JSON list of C-alpha atoms in Angstrom, two decimals:
[
{"chain": "A", "resi": 1, "resn": "UNK", "atom": "CA", "xyz": [0.00, 0.00, 0.00]},
{"chain": "A", "resi": 2, "resn": "UNK", "atom": "CA", "xyz": [1.21, 3.51, -0.78]},
{"chain": "A", "resi": 3, "resn": "UNK", "atom": "CA", "xyz": [0.06, 7.03, -0.19]},
{"chain": "A", "resi": 4, "resn": "UNK", "atom": "CA", "xyz": [-1.42, 9.04, -3.07]},
{"chain": "A", "resi": 5, "resn": "UNK", "atom": "CA", "xyz": [-0.22, 12.61, -3.45]},
{"chain": "A", "resi": 6, "resn": "UNK", "atom": "CA", "xyz": [-2.86, 15.28, -3.40]},
{"chain": "A", "resi": 7, "resn": "UNK", "atom": "CA", "xyz": [-4.94, 17.41, -1.09]},
{"chain": "A", "resi": 8, "resn": "UNK", "atom": "CA", "xyz": [-5.74, 14.49, 1.11]},
{"chain": "A", "resi": 9, "resn": "UNK", "atom": "CA", "xyz": [-3.27, 11.69, 1.59]},
{"chain": "A", "resi": 10, "resn": "UNK", "atom": "CA", "xyz": [-4.82, 8.27, 1.69]},
{"chain": "A", "resi": 11, "resn": "UNK", "atom": "CA", "xyz": [-3.56, 4.74, 1.63]},
{"chain": "A", "resi": 12, "resn": "UNK", "atom": "CA", "xyz": [-4.46, 2.84, -1.58]},
{"chain": "A", "resi": 13, "resn": "UNK", "atom": "CA", "xyz": [-3.76, -0.56, -3.05]},
{"chain": "A", "resi": 14, "resn": "UNK", "atom": "CA", "xyz": [-1.63, 0.13, -6.17]},
{"chain": "A", "resi": 15, "resn": "UNK", "atom": "CA", "xyz": [-3.01, -2.95, -7.92]},
{"chain": "A", "resi": 16, "resn": "UNK", "atom": "CA", "xyz": [-6.52, -1.51, -7.86]},
{"chain": "A", "resi": 17, "resn": "UNK", "atom": "CA", "xyz": [-5.89, 2.24, -8.04]},
{"chain": "A", "resi": 18, "resn": "UNK", "atom": "CA", "xyz": [-6.10, 4.29, -11.25]},
{"chain": "A", "resi": 19, "resn": "UNK", "atom": "CA", "xyz": [-5.28, 3.27, -14.79]},
{"chain": "A", "resi": 20, "resn": "UNK", "atom": "CA", "xyz": [-2.35, 0.86, -15.06]},
{"chain": "A", "resi": 21, "resn": "UNK", "atom": "CA", "xyz": [0.11, 0.89, -17.95]},
{"chain": "A", "resi": 22, "resn": "UNK", "atom": "CA", "xyz": [2.15, -1.68, -19.84]},
{"chain": "A", "resi": 23, "resn": "UNK", "atom": "CA", "xyz": [5.75, -0.71, -20.46]},
{"chain": "A", "resi": 24, "resn": "UNK", "atom": "CA", "xyz": [9.33, -1.90, -20.55]},
{"chain": "A", "resi": 25, "resn": "UNK", "atom": "CA", "xyz": [11.35, -2.34, -17.36]},
{"chain": "A", "resi": 26, "resn": "UNK", "atom": "CA", "xyz": [15.09, -2.38, -18.07]},
{"chain": "A", "resi": 27, "resn": "UNK", "atom": "CA", "xyz": [17.15, -5.12, -16.51]},
{"chain": "A", "resi": 28, "resn": "UNK", "atom": "CA", "xyz": [20.52, -6.53, -17.45]},
{"chain": "A", "resi": 29, "resn": "UNK", "atom": "CA", "xyz": [23.98, -4.99, -17.26]},
{"chain": "A", "resi": 30, "resn": "UNK", "atom": "CA", "xyz": [25.80, -2.06, -18.79]},
{"chain": "A", "resi": 31, "resn": "UNK", "atom": "CA", "xyz": [25.98, -2.50, -22.58]},
{"chain": "A", "resi": 32, "resn": "UNK", "atom": "CA", "xyz": [23.78, -5.61, -22.27]},
{"chain": "A", "resi": 33, "resn": "UNK", "atom": "CA", "xyz": [20.16, -4.47, -21.87]},
{"chain": "A", "resi": 34, "resn": "UNK", "atom": "CA", "xyz": [17.30, -6.85, -21.25]},
{"chain": "A", "resi": 35, "resn": "UNK", "atom": "CA", "xyz": [13.71, -5.70, -20.90]},
{"chain": "A", "resi": 36, "resn": "UNK", "atom": "CA", "xyz": [10.74, -7.18, -19.13]},
{"chain": "A", "resi": 37, "resn": "UNK", "atom": "CA", "xyz": [7.33, -6.22, -20.47]},
{"chain": "A", "resi": 38, "resn": "UNK", "atom": "CA", "xyz": [5.46, -5.36, -17.27]},
{"chain": "A", "resi": 39, "resn": "UNK", "atom": "CA", "xyz": [2.21, -3.93, -15.99]},
{"chain": "A", "resi": 40, "resn": "UNK", "atom": "CA", "xyz": [2.78, -0.91, -13.76]},
{"chain": "A", "resi": 41, "resn": "UNK", "atom": "CA", "xyz": [0.28, 0.84, -11.48]},
{"chain": "A", "resi": 42, "resn": "UNK", "atom": "CA", "xyz": [-1.02, 4.35, -12.13]},
{"chain": "A", "resi": 43, "resn": "UNK", "atom": "CA", "xyz": [1.71, 6.93, -12.77]},
{"chain": "A", "resi": 44, "resn": "UNK", "atom": "CA", "xyz": [0.34, 9.06, -9.92]},
{"chain": "A", "resi": 45, "resn": "UNK", "atom": "CA", "xyz": [1.89, 6.52, -7.55]},
{"chain": "A", "resi": 46, "resn": "UNK", "atom": "CA", "xyz": [5.43, 7.41, -8.58]},
{"chain": "A", "resi": 47, "resn": "UNK", "atom": "CA", "xyz": [8.28, 6.21, -10.74]},
{"chain": "A", "resi": 48, "resn": "UNK", "atom": "CA", "xyz": [8.49, 2.86, -12.41]},
{"chain": "A", "resi": 49, "resn": "UNK", "atom": "CA", "xyz": [10.88, 0.60, -10.59]},
{"chain": "A", "resi": 50, "resn": "UNK", "atom": "CA", "xyz": [11.24, -3.06, -9.82]},
{"chain": "A", "resi": 51, "resn": "UNK", "atom": "CA", "xyz": [9.14, -2.83, -6.68]},
{"chain": "A", "resi": 52, "resn": "UNK", "atom": "CA", "xyz": [6.16, -1.29, -8.46]},
{"chain": "A", "resi": 53, "resn": "UNK", "atom": "CA", "xyz": [5.61, -4.06, -11.03]},
{"chain": "A", "resi": 54, "resn": "UNK", "atom": "CA", "xyz": [2.13, -5.58, -10.82]},
{"chain": "A", "resi": 55, "resn": "UNK", "atom": "CA", "xyz": [2.71, -8.39, -13.32]},
{"chain": "A", "resi": 56, "resn": "UNK", "atom": "CA", "xyz": [5.30, -9.40, -15.89]},
{"chain": "A", "resi": 57, "resn": "UNK", "atom": "CA", "xyz": [3.64, -10.31, -19.20]},
{"chain": "A", "resi": 58, "resn": "UNK", "atom": "CA", "xyz": [6.72, -10.84, -21.38]},
{"chain": "A", "resi": 59, "resn": "UNK", "atom": "CA", "xyz": [10.39, -10.28, -22.11]},
{"chain": "A", "resi": 60, "resn": "UNK", "atom": "CA", "xyz": [12.36, -8.55, -24.87]},
{"chain": "A", "resi": 61, "resn": "UNK", "atom": "CA", "xyz": [16.04, -9.06, -25.70]},
{"chain": "A", "resi": 62, "resn": "UNK", "atom": "CA", "xyz": [17.05, -6.19, -28.05]},
{"chain": "A", "resi": 63, "resn": "UNK", "atom": "CA", "xyz": [20.52, -7.53, -28.89]},
{"chain": "A", "resi": 64, "resn": "UNK", "atom": "CA", "xyz": [20.62, -9.96, -31.83]},
{"chain": "A", "resi": 65, "resn": "UNK", "atom": "CA", "xyz": [21.59, -13.54, -31.02]},
{"chain": "A", "resi": 66, "resn": "UNK", "atom": "CA", "xyz": [23.76, -15.91, -33.14]},
{"chain": "A", "resi": 67, "resn": "UNK", "atom": "CA", "xyz": [20.97, -16.16, -35.73]},
{"chain": "A", "resi": 68, "resn": "UNK", "atom": "CA", "xyz": [20.57, -12.36, -35.90]},
{"chain": "A", "resi": 69, "resn": "UNK", "atom": "CA", "xyz": [17.20, -12.49, -34.10]},
{"chain": "A", "resi": 70, "resn": "UNK", "atom": "CA", "xyz": [15.86, -10.16, -31.42]},
{"chain": "A", "resi": 71, "resn": "UNK", "atom": "CA", "xyz": [13.83, -12.36, -29.08]},
{"chain": "A", "resi": 72, "resn": "UNK", "atom": "CA", "xyz": [10.41, -11.41, -27.71]},
{"chain": "A", "resi": 73, "resn": "UNK", "atom": "CA", "xyz": [8.32, -13.63, -25.45]},
{"chain": "A", "resi": 74, "resn": "UNK", "atom": "CA", "xyz": [4.73, -12.60, -24.65]},
{"chain": "A", "resi": 75, "resn": "UNK", "atom": "CA", "xyz": [1.94, -14.07, -22.58]},
{"chain": "A", "resi": 76, "resn": "UNK", "atom": "CA", "xyz": [-0.74, -13.17, -25.13]},
{"chain": "A", "resi": 77, "resn": "UNK", "atom": "CA", "xyz": [-3.66, -14.17, -22.90]},
{"chain": "A", "resi": 78, "resn": "UNK", "atom": "CA", "xyz": [-2.55, -11.85, -20.08]},
{"chain": "A", "resi": 79, "resn": "UNK", "atom": "CA", "xyz": [-1.83, -9.00, -22.50]},
{"chain": "A", "resi": 80, "resn": "UNK", "atom": "CA", "xyz": [-5.34, -9.38, -23.95]},
{"chain": "A", "resi": 81, "resn": "UNK", "atom": "CA", "xyz": [-6.78, -9.39, -20.42]},
{"chain": "A", "resi": 82, "resn": "UNK", "atom": "CA", "xyz": [-4.98, -6.20, -19.41]},
{"chain": "A", "resi": 83, "resn": "UNK", "atom": "CA", "xyz": [-5.80, -4.36, -22.65]},
{"chain": "A", "resi": 84, "resn": "UNK", "atom": "CA", "xyz": [-9.38, -5.61, -22.94]},
{"chain": "A", "resi": 85, "resn": "UNK", "atom": "CA", "xyz": [-10.70, -5.80, -19.40]},
{"chain": "A", "resi": 86, "resn": "UNK", "atom": "CA", "xyz": [-8.47, -3.45, -17.42]},
{"chain": "A", "resi": 87, "resn": "UNK", "atom": "CA", "xyz": [-8.07, -0.78, -20.16]},
{"chain": "A", "resi": 88, "resn": "UNK", "atom": "CA", "xyz": [-4.35, -0.22, -19.61]},
{"chain": "A", "resi": 89, "resn": "UNK", "atom": "CA", "xyz": [-2.27, 2.48, -21.26]},
{"chain": "A", "resi": 90, "resn": "UNK", "atom": "CA", "xyz": [0.30, 0.82, -23.55]},
{"chain": "A", "resi": 91, "resn": "UNK", "atom": "CA", "xyz": [3.65, 2.53, -24.19]},
{"chain": "A", "resi": 92, "resn": "UNK", "atom": "CA", "xyz": [4.85, 3.10, -27.76]},
{"chain": "A", "resi": 93, "resn": "UNK", "atom": "CA", "xyz": [7.73, 0.56, -27.68]},
{"chain": "A", "resi": 94, "resn": "UNK", "atom": "CA", "xyz": [5.34, -2.12, -26.44]},
{"chain": "A", "resi": 95, "resn": "UNK", "atom": "CA", "xyz": [2.78, -1.10, -29.10]},
{"chain": "A", "resi": 96, "resn": "UNK", "atom": "CA", "xyz": [5.49, -1.64, -31.72]},
{"chain": "A", "resi": 97, "resn": "UNK", "atom": "CA", "xyz": [6.28, -5.10, -30.34]},
{"chain": "A", "resi": 98, "resn": "UNK", "atom": "CA", "xyz": [2.60, -6.05, -30.17]},
{"chain": "A", "resi": 99, "resn": "UNK", "atom": "CA", "xyz": [2.15, -4.86, -33.77]},
{"chain": "A", "resi": 100, "resn": "UNK", "atom": "CA", "xyz": [5.09, -6.92, -34.99]},
{"chain": "A", "resi": 101, "resn": "UNK", "atom": "CA", "xyz": [3.77, -9.95, -33.12]},
{"chain": "A", "resi": 102, "resn": "UNK", "atom": "CA", "xyz": [0.41, -9.64, -34.90]},
{"chain": "A", "resi": 103, "resn": "UNK", "atom": "CA", "xyz": [-1.71, -8.96, -31.82]},
{"chain": "A", "resi": 104, "resn": "UNK", "atom": "CA", "xyz": [-2.39, -5.31, -32.77]},
{"chain": "A", "resi": 105, "resn": "UNK", "atom": "CA", "xyz": [-2.06, -3.38, -36.05]},
{"chain": "A", "resi": 106, "resn": "UNK", "atom": "CA", "xyz": [1.43, -2.15, -36.90]},
{"chain": "A", "resi": 107, "resn": "UNK", "atom": "CA", "xyz": [2.30, 1.10, -35.17]},
{"chain": "A", "resi": 108, "resn": "UNK", "atom": "CA", "xyz": [3.28, 4.02, -37.49]},
{"chain": "A", "resi": 109, "resn": "UNK", "atom": "CA", "xyz": [6.55, 4.40, -35.59]},
{"chain": "A", "resi": 110, "resn": "UNK", "atom": "CA", "xyz": [7.55, 0.96, -36.92]},
{"chain": "A", "resi": 111, "resn": "UNK", "atom": "CA", "xyz": [7.46, 2.26, -40.51]},
{"chain": "A", "resi": 112, "resn": "UNK", "atom": "CA", "xyz": [9.40, 5.40, -39.56]},
{"chain": "A", "resi": 113, "resn": "UNK", "atom": "CA", "xyz": [12.07, 3.34, -37.81]},
{"chain": "A", "resi": 114, "resn": "UNK", "atom": "CA", "xyz": [12.37, 0.99, -40.83]},
{"chain": "A", "resi": 115, "resn": "UNK", "atom": "CA", "xyz": [12.73, 3.94, -43.23]},
{"chain": "A", "resi": 116, "resn": "UNK", "atom": "CA", "xyz": [15.42, 5.53, -41.04]},
{"chain": "A", "resi": 117, "resn": "UNK", "atom": "CA", "xyz": [17.31, 2.22, -40.91]},
{"chain": "A", "resi": 118, "resn": "UNK", "atom": "CA", "xyz": [17.16, 1.86, -44.71]},
{"chain": "A", "resi": 119, "resn": "UNK", "atom": "CA", "xyz": [18.48, 5.41, -45.16]},
{"chain": "A", "resi": 120, "resn": "UNK", "atom": "CA", "xyz": [21.28, 4.76, -42.66]},
{"chain": "A", "resi": 121, "resn": "UNK", "atom": "CA", "xyz": [22.33, 1.57, -44.45]},
{"chain": "A", "resi": 122, "resn": "UNK", "atom": "CA", "xyz": [22.24, 3.31, -47.85]},
{"chain": "A", "resi": 123, "resn": "UNK", "atom": "CA", "xyz": [24.42, 6.16, -46.51]},
{"chain": "A", "resi": 124, "resn": "UNK", "atom": "CA", "xyz": [26.93, 3.66, -45.11]},
{"chain": "A", "resi": 125, "resn": "UNK", "atom": "CA", "xyz": [27.07, 1.80, -48.44]},
{"chain": "A", "resi": 126, "resn": "UNK", "atom": "CA", "xyz": [27.65, 5.06, -50.33]},
{"chain": "A", "resi": 127, "resn": "UNK", "atom": "CA", "xyz": [30.41, 6.02, -47.91]},
{"chain": "A", "resi": 128, "resn": "UNK", "atom": "CA", "xyz": [32.11, 2.62, -48.29]},
{"chain": "A", "resi": 129, "resn": "UNK", "atom": "CA", "xyz": [32.01, 2.78, -52.09]},
{"chain": "A", "resi": 130, "resn": "UNK", "atom": "CA", "xyz": [33.44, 6.32, -52.04]},
{"chain": "A", "resi": 131, "resn": "UNK", "atom": "CA", "xyz": [36.24, 5.19, -49.72]},
{"chain": "A", "resi": 132, "resn": "UNK", "atom": "CA", "xyz": [36.97, 2.16, -51.93]},
{"chain": "A", "resi": 133, "resn": "UNK", "atom": "CA", "xyz": [37.10, 4.39, -55.04]},
{"chain": "A", "resi": 134, "resn": "UNK", "atom": "CA", "xyz": [39.44, 6.82, -53.28]},
{"chain": "A", "resi": 135, "resn": "UNK", "atom": "CA", "xyz": [41.70, 3.97, -52.17]},
{"chain": "A", "resi": 136, "resn": "UNK", "atom": "CA", "xyz": [41.77, 2.53, -55.70]},
{"chain": "A", "resi": 137, "resn": "UNK", "atom": "CA", "xyz": [42.62, 5.95, -57.15]},
{"chain": "A", "resi": 138, "resn": "UNK", "atom": "CA", "xyz": [45.41, 6.40, -54.59]},
{"chain": "A", "resi": 139, "resn": "UNK", "atom": "CA", "xyz": [46.80, 2.92, -55.38]},
{"chain": "A", "resi": 140, "resn": "UNK", "atom": "CA", "xyz": [46.73, 3.61, -59.14]},
{"chain": "A", "resi": 141, "resn": "UNK", "atom": "CA", "xyz": [48.65, 6.88, -58.72]}
]
């Protein structure tokens, strides 16, 4: 139980108070992030931290493994329960993951991120070809 800020302080159960939200809780080490997809109580109760997690509904490993895959594990039934019955607020990164998993429609941010990645790769390729041409010209001279 925690106190709610406001004109009158009262003790509330964070699992039943306000509108919960689904977001990412960062775990792991420096340079090795690992995220748990968690349900947090209302933001009026304070910051998100390990002690304020109501339920963990999945995990997300953003670093590619040996097969160049970023792993996501979701408990779809619990996510449907929280979105459908409890009307949670879902953060944008989790909306992107749910869209890629097929549970929700694709989020527009997914398309923007893909376009930015394509432009970044094209710029790197152009830079490499320019460097290779400059090196070949220097070797020929």
